[in-house]
XYZ file of N, CA, C and O in Angstrom:
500
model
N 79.675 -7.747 104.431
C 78.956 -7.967 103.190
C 78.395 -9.381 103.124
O 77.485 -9.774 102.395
N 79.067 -10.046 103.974
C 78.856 -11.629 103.543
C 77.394 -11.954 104.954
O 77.122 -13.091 105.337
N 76.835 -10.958 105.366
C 75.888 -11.468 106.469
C 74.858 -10.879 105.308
O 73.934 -11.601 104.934
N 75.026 -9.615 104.769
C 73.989 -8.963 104.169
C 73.643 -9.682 102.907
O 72.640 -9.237 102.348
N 74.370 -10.916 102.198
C 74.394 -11.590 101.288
C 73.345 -12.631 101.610
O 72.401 -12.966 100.893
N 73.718 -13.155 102.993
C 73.026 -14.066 104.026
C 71.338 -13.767 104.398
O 70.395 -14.544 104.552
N 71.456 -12.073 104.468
C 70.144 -12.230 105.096
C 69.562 -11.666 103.669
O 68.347 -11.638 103.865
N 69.705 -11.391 102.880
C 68.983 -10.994 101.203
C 68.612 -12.389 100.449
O 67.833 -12.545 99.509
N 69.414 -13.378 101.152
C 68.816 -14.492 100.154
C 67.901 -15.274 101.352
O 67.188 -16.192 100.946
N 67.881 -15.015 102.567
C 67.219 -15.898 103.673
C 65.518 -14.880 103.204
O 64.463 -15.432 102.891
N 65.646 -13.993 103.258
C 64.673 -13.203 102.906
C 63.951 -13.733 101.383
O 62.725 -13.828 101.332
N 64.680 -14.019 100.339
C 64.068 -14.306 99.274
C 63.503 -15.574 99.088
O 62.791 -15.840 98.120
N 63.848 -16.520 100.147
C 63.453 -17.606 100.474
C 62.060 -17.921 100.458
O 61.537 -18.776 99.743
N 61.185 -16.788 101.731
C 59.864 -17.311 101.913
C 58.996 -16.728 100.411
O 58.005 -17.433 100.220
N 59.141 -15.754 99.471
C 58.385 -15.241 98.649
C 58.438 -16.437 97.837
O 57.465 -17.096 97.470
N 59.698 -16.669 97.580
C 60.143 -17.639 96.345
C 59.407 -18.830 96.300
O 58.853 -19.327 95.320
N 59.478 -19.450 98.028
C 58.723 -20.894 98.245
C 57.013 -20.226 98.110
O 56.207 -21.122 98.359
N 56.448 -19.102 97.831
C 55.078 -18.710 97.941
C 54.672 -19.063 96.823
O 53.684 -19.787 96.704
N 55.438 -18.565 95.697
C 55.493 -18.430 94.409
C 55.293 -20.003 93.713
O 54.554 -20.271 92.766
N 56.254 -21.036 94.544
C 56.821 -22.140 93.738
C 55.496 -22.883 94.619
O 54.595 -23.263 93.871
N 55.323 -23.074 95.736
C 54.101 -23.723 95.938
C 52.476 -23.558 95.645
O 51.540 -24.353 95.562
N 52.612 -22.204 95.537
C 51.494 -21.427 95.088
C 51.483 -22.224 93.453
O 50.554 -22.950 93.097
N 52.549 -21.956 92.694
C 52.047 -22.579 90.937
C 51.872 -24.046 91.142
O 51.261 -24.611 90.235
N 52.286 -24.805 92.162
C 52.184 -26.020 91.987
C 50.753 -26.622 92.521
O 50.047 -27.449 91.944
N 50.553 -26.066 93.608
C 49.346 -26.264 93.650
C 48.099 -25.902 93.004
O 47.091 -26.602 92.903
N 48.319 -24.556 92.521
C 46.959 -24.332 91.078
C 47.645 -25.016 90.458
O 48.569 -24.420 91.011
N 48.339 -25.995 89.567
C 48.665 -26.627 88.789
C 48.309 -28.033 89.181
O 48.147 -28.769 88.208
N 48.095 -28.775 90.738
C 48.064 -30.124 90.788
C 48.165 -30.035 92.682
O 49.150 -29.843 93.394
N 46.830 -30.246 93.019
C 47.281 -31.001 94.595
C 48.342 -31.622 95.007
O 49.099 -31.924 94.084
N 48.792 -32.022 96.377
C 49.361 -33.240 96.706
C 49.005 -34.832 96.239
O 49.634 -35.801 96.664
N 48.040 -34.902 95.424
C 47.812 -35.992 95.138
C 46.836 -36.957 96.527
O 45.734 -36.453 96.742
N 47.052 -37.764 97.088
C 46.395 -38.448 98.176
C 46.047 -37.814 99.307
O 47.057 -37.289 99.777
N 45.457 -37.689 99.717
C 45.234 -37.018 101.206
C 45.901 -37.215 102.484
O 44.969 -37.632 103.171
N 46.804 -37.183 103.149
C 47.665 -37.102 104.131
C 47.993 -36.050 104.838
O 47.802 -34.843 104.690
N 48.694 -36.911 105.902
C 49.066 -36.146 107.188
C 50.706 -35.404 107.071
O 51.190 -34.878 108.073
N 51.476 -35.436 105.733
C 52.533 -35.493 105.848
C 52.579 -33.725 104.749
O 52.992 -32.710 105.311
N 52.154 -33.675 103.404
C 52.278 -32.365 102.276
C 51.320 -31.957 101.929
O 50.278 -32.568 101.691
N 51.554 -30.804 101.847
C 50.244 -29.855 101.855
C 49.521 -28.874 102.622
O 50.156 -28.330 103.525
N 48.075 -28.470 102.410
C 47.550 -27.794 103.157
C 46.639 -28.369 103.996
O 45.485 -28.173 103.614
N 46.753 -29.127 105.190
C 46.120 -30.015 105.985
C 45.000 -29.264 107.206
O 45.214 -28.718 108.288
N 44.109 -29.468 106.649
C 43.151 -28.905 108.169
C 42.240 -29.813 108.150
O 42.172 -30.499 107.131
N 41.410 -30.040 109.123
C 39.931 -31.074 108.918
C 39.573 -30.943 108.367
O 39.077 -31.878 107.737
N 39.355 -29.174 107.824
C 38.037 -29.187 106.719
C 38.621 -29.833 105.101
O 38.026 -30.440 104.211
N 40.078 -29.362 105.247
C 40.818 -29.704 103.768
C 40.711 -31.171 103.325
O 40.556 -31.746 102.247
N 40.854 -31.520 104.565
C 41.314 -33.462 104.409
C 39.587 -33.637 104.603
O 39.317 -32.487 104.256
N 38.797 -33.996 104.781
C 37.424 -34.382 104.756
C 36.912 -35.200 103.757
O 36.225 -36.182 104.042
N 37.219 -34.843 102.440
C 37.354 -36.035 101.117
C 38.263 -34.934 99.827
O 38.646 -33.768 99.737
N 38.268 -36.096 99.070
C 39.243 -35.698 98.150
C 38.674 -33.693 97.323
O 39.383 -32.719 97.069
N 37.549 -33.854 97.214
C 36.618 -32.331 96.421
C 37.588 -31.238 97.642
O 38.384 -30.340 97.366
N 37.223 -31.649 98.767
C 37.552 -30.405 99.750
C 38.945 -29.977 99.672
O 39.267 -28.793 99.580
N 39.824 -31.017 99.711
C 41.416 -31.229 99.665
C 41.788 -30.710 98.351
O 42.789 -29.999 98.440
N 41.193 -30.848 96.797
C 41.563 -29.929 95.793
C 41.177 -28.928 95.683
O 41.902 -28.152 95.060
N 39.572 -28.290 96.328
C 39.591 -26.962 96.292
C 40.756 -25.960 97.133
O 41.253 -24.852 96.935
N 40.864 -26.965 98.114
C 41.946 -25.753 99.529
C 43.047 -25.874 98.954
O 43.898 -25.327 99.656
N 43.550 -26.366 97.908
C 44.831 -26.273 97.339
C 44.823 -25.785 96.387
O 45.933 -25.413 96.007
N 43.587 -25.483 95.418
C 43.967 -24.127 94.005
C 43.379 -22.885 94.868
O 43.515 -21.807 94.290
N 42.793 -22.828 96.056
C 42.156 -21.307 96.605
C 43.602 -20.926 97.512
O 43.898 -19.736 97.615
N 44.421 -21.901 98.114
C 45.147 -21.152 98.929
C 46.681 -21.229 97.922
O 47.662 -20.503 98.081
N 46.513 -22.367 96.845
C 47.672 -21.808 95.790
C 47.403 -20.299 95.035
O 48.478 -19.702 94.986
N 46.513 -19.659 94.550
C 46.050 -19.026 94.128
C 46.993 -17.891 95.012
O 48.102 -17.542 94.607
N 46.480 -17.452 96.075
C 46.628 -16.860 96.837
C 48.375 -16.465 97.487
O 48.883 -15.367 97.715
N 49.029 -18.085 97.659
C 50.390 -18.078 97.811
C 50.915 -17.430 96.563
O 51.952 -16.769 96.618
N 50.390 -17.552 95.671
C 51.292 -17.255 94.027
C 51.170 -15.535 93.702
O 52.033 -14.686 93.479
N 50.292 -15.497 93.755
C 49.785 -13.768 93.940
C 50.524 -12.996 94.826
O 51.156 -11.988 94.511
N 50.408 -13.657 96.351
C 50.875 -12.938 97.368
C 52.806 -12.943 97.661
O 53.400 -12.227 98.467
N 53.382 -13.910 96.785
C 54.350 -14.251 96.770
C 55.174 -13.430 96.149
O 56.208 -12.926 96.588
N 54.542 -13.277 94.820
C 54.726 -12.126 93.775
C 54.821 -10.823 94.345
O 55.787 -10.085 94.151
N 53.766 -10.509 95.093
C 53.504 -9.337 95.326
C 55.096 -9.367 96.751
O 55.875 -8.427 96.911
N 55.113 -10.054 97.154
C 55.917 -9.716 98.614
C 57.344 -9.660 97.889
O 57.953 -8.635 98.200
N 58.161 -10.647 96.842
C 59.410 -10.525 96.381
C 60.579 -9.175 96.755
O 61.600 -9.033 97.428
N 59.528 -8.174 95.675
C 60.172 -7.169 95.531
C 60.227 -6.549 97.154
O 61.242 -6.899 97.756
N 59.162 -5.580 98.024
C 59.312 -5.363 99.107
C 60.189 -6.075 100.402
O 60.367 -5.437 101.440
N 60.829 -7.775 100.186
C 61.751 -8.436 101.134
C 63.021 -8.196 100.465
O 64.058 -8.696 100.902
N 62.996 -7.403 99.351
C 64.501 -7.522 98.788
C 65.463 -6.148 98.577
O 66.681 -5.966 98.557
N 64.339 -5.323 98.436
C 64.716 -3.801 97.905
C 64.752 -3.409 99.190
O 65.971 -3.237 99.181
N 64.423 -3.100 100.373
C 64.652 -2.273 101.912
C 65.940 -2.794 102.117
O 66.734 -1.868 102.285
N 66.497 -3.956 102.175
C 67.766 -4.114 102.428
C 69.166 -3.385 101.534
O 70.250 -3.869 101.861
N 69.196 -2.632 100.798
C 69.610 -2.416 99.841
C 69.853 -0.839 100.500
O 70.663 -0.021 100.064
N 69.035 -0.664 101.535
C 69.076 0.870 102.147
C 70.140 0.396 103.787
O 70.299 1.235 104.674
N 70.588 -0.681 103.862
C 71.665 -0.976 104.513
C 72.760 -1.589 104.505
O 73.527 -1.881 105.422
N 72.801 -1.801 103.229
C 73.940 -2.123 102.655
C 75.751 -1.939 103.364
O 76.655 -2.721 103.660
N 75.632 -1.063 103.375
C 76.895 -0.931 104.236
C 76.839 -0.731 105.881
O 77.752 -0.098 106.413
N 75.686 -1.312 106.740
C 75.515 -0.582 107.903
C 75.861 -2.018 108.393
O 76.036 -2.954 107.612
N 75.962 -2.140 110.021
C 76.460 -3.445 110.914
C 75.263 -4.293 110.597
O 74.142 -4.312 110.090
N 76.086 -4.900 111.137
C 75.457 -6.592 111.229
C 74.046 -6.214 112.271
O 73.055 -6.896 112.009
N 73.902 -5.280 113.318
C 72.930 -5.229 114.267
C 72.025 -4.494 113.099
O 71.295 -4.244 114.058
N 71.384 -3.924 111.999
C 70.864 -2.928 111.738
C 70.601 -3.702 110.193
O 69.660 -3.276 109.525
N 71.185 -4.493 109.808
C 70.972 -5.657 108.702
C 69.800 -6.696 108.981
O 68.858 -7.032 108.264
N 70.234 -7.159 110.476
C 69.774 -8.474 111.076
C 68.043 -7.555 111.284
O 66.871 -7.666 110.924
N 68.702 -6.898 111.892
C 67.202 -5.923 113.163
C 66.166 -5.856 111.656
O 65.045 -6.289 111.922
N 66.274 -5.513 110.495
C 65.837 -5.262 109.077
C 65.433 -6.778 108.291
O 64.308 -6.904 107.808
N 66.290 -7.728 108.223
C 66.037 -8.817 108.194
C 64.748 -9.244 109.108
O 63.683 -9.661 108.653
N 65.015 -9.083 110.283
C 64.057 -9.907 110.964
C 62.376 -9.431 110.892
O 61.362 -10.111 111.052
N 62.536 -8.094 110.608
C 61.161 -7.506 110.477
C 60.705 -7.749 109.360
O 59.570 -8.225 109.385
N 61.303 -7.557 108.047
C 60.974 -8.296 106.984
C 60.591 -9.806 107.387
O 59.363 -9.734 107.391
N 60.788 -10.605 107.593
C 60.680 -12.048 107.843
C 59.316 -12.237 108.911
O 58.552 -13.202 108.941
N 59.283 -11.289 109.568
C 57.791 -11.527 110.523
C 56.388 -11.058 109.509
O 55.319 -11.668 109.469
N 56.736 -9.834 108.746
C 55.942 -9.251 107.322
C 55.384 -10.849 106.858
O 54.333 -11.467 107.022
N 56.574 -11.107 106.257
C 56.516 -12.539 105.204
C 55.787 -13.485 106.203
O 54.832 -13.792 105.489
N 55.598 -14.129 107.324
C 55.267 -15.080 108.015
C 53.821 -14.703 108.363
O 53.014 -15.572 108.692
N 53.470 -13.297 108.283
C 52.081 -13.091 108.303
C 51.335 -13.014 106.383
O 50.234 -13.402 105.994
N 51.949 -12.665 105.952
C 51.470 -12.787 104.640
C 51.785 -14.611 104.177
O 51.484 -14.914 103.023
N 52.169 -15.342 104.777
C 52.309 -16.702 104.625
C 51.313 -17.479 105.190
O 50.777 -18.486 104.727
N 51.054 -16.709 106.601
C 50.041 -17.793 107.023
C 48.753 -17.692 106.856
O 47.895 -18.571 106.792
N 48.621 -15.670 106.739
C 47.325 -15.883 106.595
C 46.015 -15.888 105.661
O 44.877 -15.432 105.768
N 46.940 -16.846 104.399
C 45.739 -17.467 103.697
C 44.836 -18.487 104.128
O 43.852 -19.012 103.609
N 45.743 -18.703 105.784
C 44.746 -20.187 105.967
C 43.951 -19.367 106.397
O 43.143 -19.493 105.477
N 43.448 -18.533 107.116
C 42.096 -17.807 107.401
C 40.978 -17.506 106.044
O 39.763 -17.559 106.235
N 41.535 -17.207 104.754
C 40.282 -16.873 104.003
C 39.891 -17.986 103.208
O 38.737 -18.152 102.813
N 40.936 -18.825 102.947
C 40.925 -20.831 102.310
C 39.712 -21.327 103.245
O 38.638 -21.661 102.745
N 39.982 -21.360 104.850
C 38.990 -21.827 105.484
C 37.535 -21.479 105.381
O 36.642 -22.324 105.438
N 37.296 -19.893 105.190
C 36.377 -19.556 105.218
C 35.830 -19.387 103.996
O 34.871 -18.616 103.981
N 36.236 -20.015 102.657
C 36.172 -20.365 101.854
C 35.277 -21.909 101.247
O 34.428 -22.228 100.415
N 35.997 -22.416 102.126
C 35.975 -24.188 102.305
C 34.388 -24.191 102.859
O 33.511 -24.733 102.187
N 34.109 -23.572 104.076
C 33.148 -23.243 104.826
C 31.747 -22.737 103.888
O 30.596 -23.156 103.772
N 32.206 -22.083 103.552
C 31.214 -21.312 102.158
C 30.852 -22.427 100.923
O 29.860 -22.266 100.211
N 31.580 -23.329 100.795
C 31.443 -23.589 99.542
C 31.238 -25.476 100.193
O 31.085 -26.393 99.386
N 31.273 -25.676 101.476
C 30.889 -27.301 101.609
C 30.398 -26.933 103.165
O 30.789 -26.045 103.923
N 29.351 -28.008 103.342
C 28.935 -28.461 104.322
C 30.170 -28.692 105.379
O 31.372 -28.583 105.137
N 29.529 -29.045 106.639
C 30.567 -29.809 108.146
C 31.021 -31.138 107.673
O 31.904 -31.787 108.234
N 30.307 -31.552 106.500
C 30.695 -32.918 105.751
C 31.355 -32.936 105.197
O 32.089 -33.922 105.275
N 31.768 -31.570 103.857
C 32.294 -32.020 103.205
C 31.420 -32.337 101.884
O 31.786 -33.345 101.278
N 30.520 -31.760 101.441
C 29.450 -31.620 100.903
C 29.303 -30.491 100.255
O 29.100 -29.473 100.916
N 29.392 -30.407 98.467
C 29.427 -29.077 98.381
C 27.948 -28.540 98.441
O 26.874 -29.119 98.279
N 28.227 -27.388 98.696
C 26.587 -26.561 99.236
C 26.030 -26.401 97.457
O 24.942 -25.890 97.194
């Protein structure tokens, strides 16, 4: 019980951080532009306009998609409840590859976003 405790909250982890970075960023950038928090790509960091749009389009997106993933990383485990540790984990881990593609790939439509809406400069169109 105590692995399935383990992998139900390791699982609630990535939605939760979707959710909590997702409101913070439609609520307020990182503030300065850096190499260290945030959503960092060339096109993001380019000047300050580019760096707050890629952070309310891909908060937007984390917060929505975060929401939406919660319930589905939490409720399938619940259908192994009493089964081994191999068949918990094996369930865990597929959930967690789900979540890591619904995590990353807002940077694909943010970019092509960014792209749409500013010049190679950094320039809004």
């Amino acid at each position: 019980m105590g692995f399935w405790i383990f992998i139900l909250l390791m699982n609630a982890i990535v939605p939760l951080t979707m959710i909590g970075f997702g409101k913070m960023f439609l609520n307020k950038d990182p503030g300065k532009i850096n190499m260290v928090f945030g959503y960092r790509t060339s096109m993001s960091m380019k000047n300050r306009d580019t760096w707050e749009f890629a952070h309310k389009y891909i908060g937007k997106i984390w917060y929505t998609w975060g929401i939406f993933l919660l319930a589905p990383s939490i409720f399938p485990l619940f259908f192994v409840i009493n089964q081994g540790e191999e068949a918990i984990g094996r369930l865990g881990g597929i959930i967690f590859i789900v979540q890591m593609i619904f995590m990353v790939g807002p940077i694909f439509p943010t970019e092509k976003a960014l792209r749409k809406s500013f010049d190679k400069n950094g320039n809004r169109r």
